[in-house]
Amino acid sequence: MNVWAINKDMPLKLLLLELVHRYGENTLALNTREQHFQAIELCTLNDHSLSAYIYTFAQSPERYGIDLKYPIPAHNIVGENENLTLDQTIEIISIHLFS
């Protein structure tokens, strides 16, 4: 994934760079249907049934919101994780997608 070629805001690019650094380039898939400049949706290449929707809109500067998606939509966690630091966001992604 060429993070610099993606048309997203800088905090999301920094998040992606850190995730690529930790997990490697061929580990995560980016949902290309998400067109919002301040949002991305990620899943692992091995399991598309779990995903994380990360956004910076409606957050404090340099903060993230993250919604967690599960195979059963009733279990999705939406709007519960907001104004998180980069480290907090990475920890949630790590637990959700890699545990």
Coordinates of N, CA, C and O in Angstrom, one line a residue:
M1 N 0.8 -1.2 0.0 CA 0.0 0.0 0.0 C 0.9 1.2 0.0 O 1.7 1.4 0.9
N2 N 0.8 2.1 -1.0 CA 1.5 3.3 -1.0 C 0.7 4.4 -0.3 O -0.2 5.0 -0.9
V3 N 1.0 4.6 0.9 CA 0.2 5.5 1.8 C 0.2 6.9 1.2 O -0.8 7.6 1.3
W4 N 1.3 7.4 0.6 CA 1.3 8.7 0.2 C 0.5 9.0 -1.1 O 0.1 10.1 -1.4
A5 N 0.1 7.9 -1.8 CA -0.7 8.0 -3.0 C -2.2 8.1 -2.7 O -3.0 8.4 -3.5
I6 N -2.6 7.7 -1.4 CA -4.0 7.7 -1.0 C -4.4 9.1 -0.7 O -3.8 9.9 0.0
N7 N -5.6 9.5 -1.2 CA -6.1 10.8 -1.0 C -6.9 10.9 0.3 O -8.1 10.8 0.3
K8 N -6.1 10.9 1.4 CA -6.7 11.0 2.7 C -6.0 12.1 3.5 O -4.9 12.5 3.2
D9 N -6.6 12.6 4.6 CA -5.9 13.6 5.4 C -4.7 13.0 6.1 O -4.5 11.8 6.2
M10 N -3.8 13.9 6.6 CA -2.5 13.6 7.1 C -2.6 12.6 8.3 O -1.8 11.7 8.4
P11 N -3.5 12.9 9.3 CA -3.6 12.0 10.4 C -3.9 10.5 10.0 O -3.3 9.6 10.6
L12 N -4.7 10.3 9.0 CA -5.0 9.0 8.6 C -3.8 8.4 7.9 O -3.5 7.2 8.0
K13 N -3.0 9.2 7.1 CA -1.8 8.7 6.5 C -0.8 8.3 7.6 O -0.1 7.2 7.4
L14 N -0.7 9.0 8.6 CA 0.2 8.7 9.7 C -0.2 7.4 10.4 O 0.7 6.5 10.7
L15 N -1.5 7.2 10.6 CA -2.0 6.0 11.2 C -1.6 4.8 10.2 O -1.1 3.8 10.7
L16 N -1.9 4.9 9.0 CA -1.6 3.9 8.0 C -0.1 3.5 8.0 O 0.3 2.4 7.9
L17 N 0.8 4.6 8.0 CA 2.2 4.3 8.1 C 2.6 3.5 9.3 O 3.4 2.6 9.2
E18 N 2.0 3.8 10.4 CA 2.4 3.1 11.6 C 1.9 1.7 11.6 O 2.6 0.7 12.0
L19 N 0.7 1.5 11.0 CA 0.2 0.1 10.9 C 1.0 -0.7 9.9 O 1.3 -1.9 10.2
V20 N 1.4 -0.1 8.8 CA 2.3 -0.8 7.8 C 3.6 -1.2 8.5 O 4.2 -2.3 8.3
H21 N 4.2 -0.2 9.3 CA 5.4 -0.5 10.0 C 5.3 -1.6 11.0 O 6.2 -2.5 11.1
R22 N 4.2 -1.7 11.7 CA 4.0 -2.8 12.7 C 3.6 -4.1 12.1 O 4.1 -5.2 12.6
Y23 N 2.8 -4.1 11.1 CA 2.2 -5.4 10.6 C 2.6 -5.8 9.2 O 2.3 -6.9 8.7
G24 N 3.4 -4.9 8.5 CA 3.8 -5.2 7.1 C 2.9 -4.7 6.1 O 1.7 -4.4 6.3
E25 N 3.4 -4.6 4.9 CA 2.6 -4.0 3.8 C 1.5 -4.9 3.3 O 0.5 -4.4 2.8
N26 N 1.6 -6.2 3.4 CA 0.6 -7.1 2.8 C -0.2 -7.7 3.8 O -0.6 -8.9 3.7
T27 N -0.6 -7.0 4.8 CA -1.5 -7.5 5.9 C -2.9 -6.9 5.9 O -3.8 -7.6 6.2
L28 N -3.0 -5.6 5.6 CA -4.2 -4.9 5.7 C -4.8 -4.6 4.3 O -4.0 -4.3 3.4
A29 N -6.1 -4.5 4.2 CA -6.8 -4.1 3.0 C -7.5 -2.9 3.2 O -8.2 -2.7 4.3
L30 N -7.5 -1.9 2.3 CA -8.2 -0.7 2.4 C -9.5 -0.8 1.6 O -9.4 -1.1 0.4
N31 N -10.6 -0.5 2.2 CA -11.9 -0.5 1.4 C -11.9 0.8 0.5 O -11.9 1.9 1.0
T32 N -11.8 0.6 -0.8 CA -11.6 1.7 -1.7 C -13.0 2.3 -2.0 O -13.0 3.4 -2.6
R33 N -14.1 1.8 -1.5 CA -15.4 2.4 -1.7 C -15.6 3.6 -0.8 O -16.4 4.4 -1.0
E34 N -14.8 3.7 0.3 CA -14.9 4.8 1.3 C -14.2 6.0 0.6 O -13.0 6.0 0.5
Q35 N -15.0 7.0 0.2 CA -14.5 8.1 -0.5 C -14.3 9.4 0.3 O -13.8 10.3 -0.1
H36 N -14.7 9.3 1.6 CA -14.6 10.5 2.5 C -13.1 10.8 2.7 O -12.4 9.9 3.1
F37 N -12.7 12.0 2.6 CA -11.3 12.4 2.7 C -10.8 12.1 4.1 O -9.6 11.9 4.3
Q38 N -11.7 12.1 5.1 CA -11.3 12.0 6.5 C -11.7 10.6 7.1 O -12.0 10.5 8.3
A39 N -11.8 9.6 6.3 CA -12.2 8.3 6.8 C -11.6 7.2 5.9 O -11.4 7.3 4.7
I40 N -11.3 6.1 6.6 CA -10.9 4.9 5.9 C -11.5 3.7 6.6 O -12.0 3.7 7.7
E41 N -11.7 2.6 5.8 CA -12.1 1.3 6.4 C -11.1 0.3 6.1 O -10.7 0.1 5.0
L42 N -10.6 -0.4 7.2 CA -9.6 -1.4 7.0 C -10.1 -2.8 7.5 O -10.9 -2.9 8.4
C43 N -9.5 -3.8 6.8 CA -9.7 -5.2 7.3 C -8.4 -5.9 7.0 O -7.5 -5.4 6.3
T44 N -8.2 -7.1 7.5 CA -7.1 -7.9 7.2 C -7.3 -8.6 5.8 O -8.5 -8.8 5.4
L45 N -6.2 -8.9 5.1 CA -6.4 -9.7 3.9 C -7.0 -11.0 4.1 O -7.6 -11.6 3.2
N46 N -6.8 -11.6 5.3 CA -7.3 -13.0 5.6 C -8.7 -13.0 6.1 O -9.3 -14.1 6.0
D47 N -9.2 -11.9 6.6 CA -10.6 -11.9 7.2 C -11.3 -10.6 6.9 O -11.1 -9.6 7.6
H48 N -12.1 -10.7 5.9 CA -12.9 -9.5 5.5 C -14.2 -9.3 6.3 O -14.9 -8.3 6.2
S49 N -14.4 -10.3 7.2 CA -15.7 -10.2 8.0 C -15.6 -9.2 9.1 O -16.6 -8.7 9.7
L50 N -14.3 -8.9 9.5 CA -14.1 -7.9 10.6 C -13.5 -6.7 9.9 O -12.5 -6.8 9.1
S51 N -13.9 -5.5 10.3 CA -13.3 -4.3 9.8 C -13.3 -3.2 10.8 O -14.1 -3.2 11.8
A52 N -12.5 -2.2 10.6 CA -12.5 -1.0 11.4 C -12.7 0.2 10.5 O -11.9 0.4 9.5
Y53 N -13.6 1.1 10.9 CA -13.9 2.3 10.2 C -13.3 3.4 11.0 O -13.7 3.7 12.2
I54 N -12.2 4.1 10.5 CA -11.5 5.1 11.3 C -11.7 6.4 10.6 O -11.6 6.5 9.4
Y55 N -12.0 7.4 11.4 CA -12.3 8.7 10.9 C -11.7 9.8 11.7 O -11.5 9.7 12.9
T56 N -11.5 11.0 11.1 CA -11.0 12.2 11.8 C -12.0 13.3 11.8 O -11.8 14.3 12.5
F57 N -13.1 13.2 11.0 CA -14.1 14.2 11.0 C -14.8 14.3 12.4 O -14.9 13.2 13.0
A58 N -15.2 15.4 12.8 CA -15.9 15.7 14.1 C -15.1 15.2 15.3 O -15.6 14.9 16.3
Q59 N -13.7 15.2 15.2 CA -12.8 14.9 16.3 C -12.0 16.1 16.5 O -11.8 17.0 15.7
S60 N -11.4 16.1 17.7 CA -10.4 17.1 18.0 C -9.2 17.0 17.1 O -8.9 15.9 16.6
P61 N -8.3 18.0 16.9 CA -7.2 17.9 16.1 C -6.3 16.7 16.6 O -6.1 16.5 17.8
E62 N -5.8 15.9 15.6 CA -4.9 14.8 15.8 C -5.5 13.7 16.6 O -4.9 12.9 17.3
R63 N -6.8 13.6 16.6 CA -7.6 12.6 17.3 C -8.4 11.8 16.3 O -8.7 12.3 15.2
Y64 N -8.8 10.6 16.7 CA -9.5 9.7 15.8 C -10.8 9.1 16.4 O -10.9 9.0 17.6
G65 N -11.7 8.8 15.6 CA -12.9 8.0 16.0 C -12.7 6.6 15.3 O -12.2 6.6 14.2
I66 N -13.3 5.6 15.9 CA -13.2 4.3 15.2 C -14.5 3.5 15.5 O -14.9 3.4 16.7
D67 N -15.1 3.0 14.5 CA -16.2 2.1 14.6 C -15.7 0.7 14.3 O -15.0 0.5 13.3
L68 N -16.2 -0.3 15.0 CA -15.8 -1.7 14.8 C -16.9 -2.5 14.2 O -18.0 -2.5 14.7
K69 N -16.6 -3.2 13.1 CA -17.6 -3.9 12.4 C -17.4 -5.4 12.5 O -16.2 -5.9 12.4
Y70 N -18.5 -6.1 12.7 CA -18.4 -7.6 12.9 C -19.3 -8.3 11.9 O -20.1 -7.6 11.2
P71 N -19.1 -9.6 11.8 CA -20.0 -10.3 10.8 C -21.5 -10.2 11.0 O -22.2 -10.2 10.1
I72 N -21.8 -10.1 12.3 CA -23.2 -9.9 12.7 C -23.4 -8.4 13.0 O -22.9 -7.9 14.0
P73 N -24.1 -7.7 12.1 CA -24.2 -6.2 12.3 C -24.8 -5.8 13.6 O -24.4 -4.7 14.1
A74 N -25.5 -6.6 14.3 CA -26.1 -6.2 15.6 C -24.9 -6.1 16.6 O -25.1 -5.4 17.7
H75 N -23.8 -6.6 16.4 CA -22.6 -6.6 17.3 C -21.7 -5.4 17.0 O -20.7 -5.2 17.7
N76 N -22.0 -4.7 15.9 CA -21.1 -3.5 15.6 C -21.0 -2.5 16.7 O -22.0 -2.3 17.4
I77 N -19.9 -1.9 16.9 CA -19.7 -0.9 17.9 C -19.5 0.4 17.1 O -18.5 0.7 16.5
V78 N -20.5 1.3 17.2 CA -20.5 2.5 16.4 C -20.7 3.7 17.4 O -21.5 3.7 18.2
G79 N -19.8 4.7 17.2 CA -19.9 5.9 18.0 C -19.4 5.8 19.4 O -19.6 6.8 20.2
E80 N -18.8 4.7 19.8 CA -18.4 4.6 21.2 C -16.9 5.0 21.4 O -16.5 5.2 22.6
N81 N -16.1 5.0 20.4 CA -14.7 5.3 20.5 C -14.4 6.5 19.7 O -14.1 6.5 18.5
E82 N -14.3 7.6 20.4 CA -14.1 8.9 19.8 C -13.0 9.7 20.5 O -12.7 9.5 21.7
N83 N -12.4 10.7 19.8 CA -11.3 11.5 20.3 C -10.2 10.7 20.9 O -9.7 11.0 22.0
L84 N -9.8 9.7 20.2 CA -8.7 8.8 20.7 C -7.4 9.3 20.1 O -7.3 9.8 19.0
T85 N -6.3 9.0 20.9 CA -5.0 9.3 20.4 C -4.6 8.3 19.3 O -5.2 7.2 19.2
L86 N -3.5 8.5 18.7 CA -3.0 7.6 17.7 C -2.7 6.2 18.4 O -3.1 5.2 17.9
D87 N -2.0 6.2 19.5 CA -1.7 5.0 20.2 C -3.0 4.2 20.7 O -3.0 3.0 20.5
Q88 N -4.0 4.9 21.1 CA -5.2 4.3 21.5 C -5.9 3.7 20.3 O -6.4 2.5 20.4
T89 N -5.9 4.4 19.2 CA -6.5 3.9 18.0 C -5.8 2.6 17.5 O -6.4 1.6 17.1
I90 N -4.5 2.6 17.5 CA -3.7 1.4 17.1 C -4.0 0.3 18.0 O -4.1 -0.9 17.5
E91 N -4.1 0.5 19.3 CA -4.4 -0.6 20.2 C -5.7 -1.2 19.9 O -5.9 -2.5 19.9
I92 N -6.7 -0.4 19.6 CA -8.1 -0.9 19.3 C -8.0 -1.7 18.0 O -8.6 -2.8 17.9
I93 N -7.4 -1.2 17.0 CA -7.2 -1.9 15.7 C -6.5 -3.2 15.9 O -6.9 -4.3 15.4
S94 N -5.4 -3.2 16.7 CA -4.7 -4.4 17.0 C -5.5 -5.5 17.6 O -5.5 -6.7 17.2
I95 N -6.3 -5.1 18.6 CA -7.1 -6.1 19.3 C -8.3 -6.6 18.4 O -8.5 -7.8 18.3
H96 N -8.9 -5.7 17.7 CA -10.0 -6.0 16.8 C -9.6 -6.9 15.6 O -10.3 -7.9 15.3
L97 N -8.6 -6.5 14.9 CA -8.2 -7.2 13.7 C -7.2 -8.3 13.8 O -7.1 -9.2 13.0
F98 N -6.4 -8.3 14.9 CA -5.3 -9.2 15.0 C -5.3 -10.1 16.2 O -4.3 -10.8 16.5
S99 N -6.4 -10.1 17.0 CA -6.4 -11.0 18.2 C -7.2 -12.2 17.8 O -8.1 -12.3 17.1

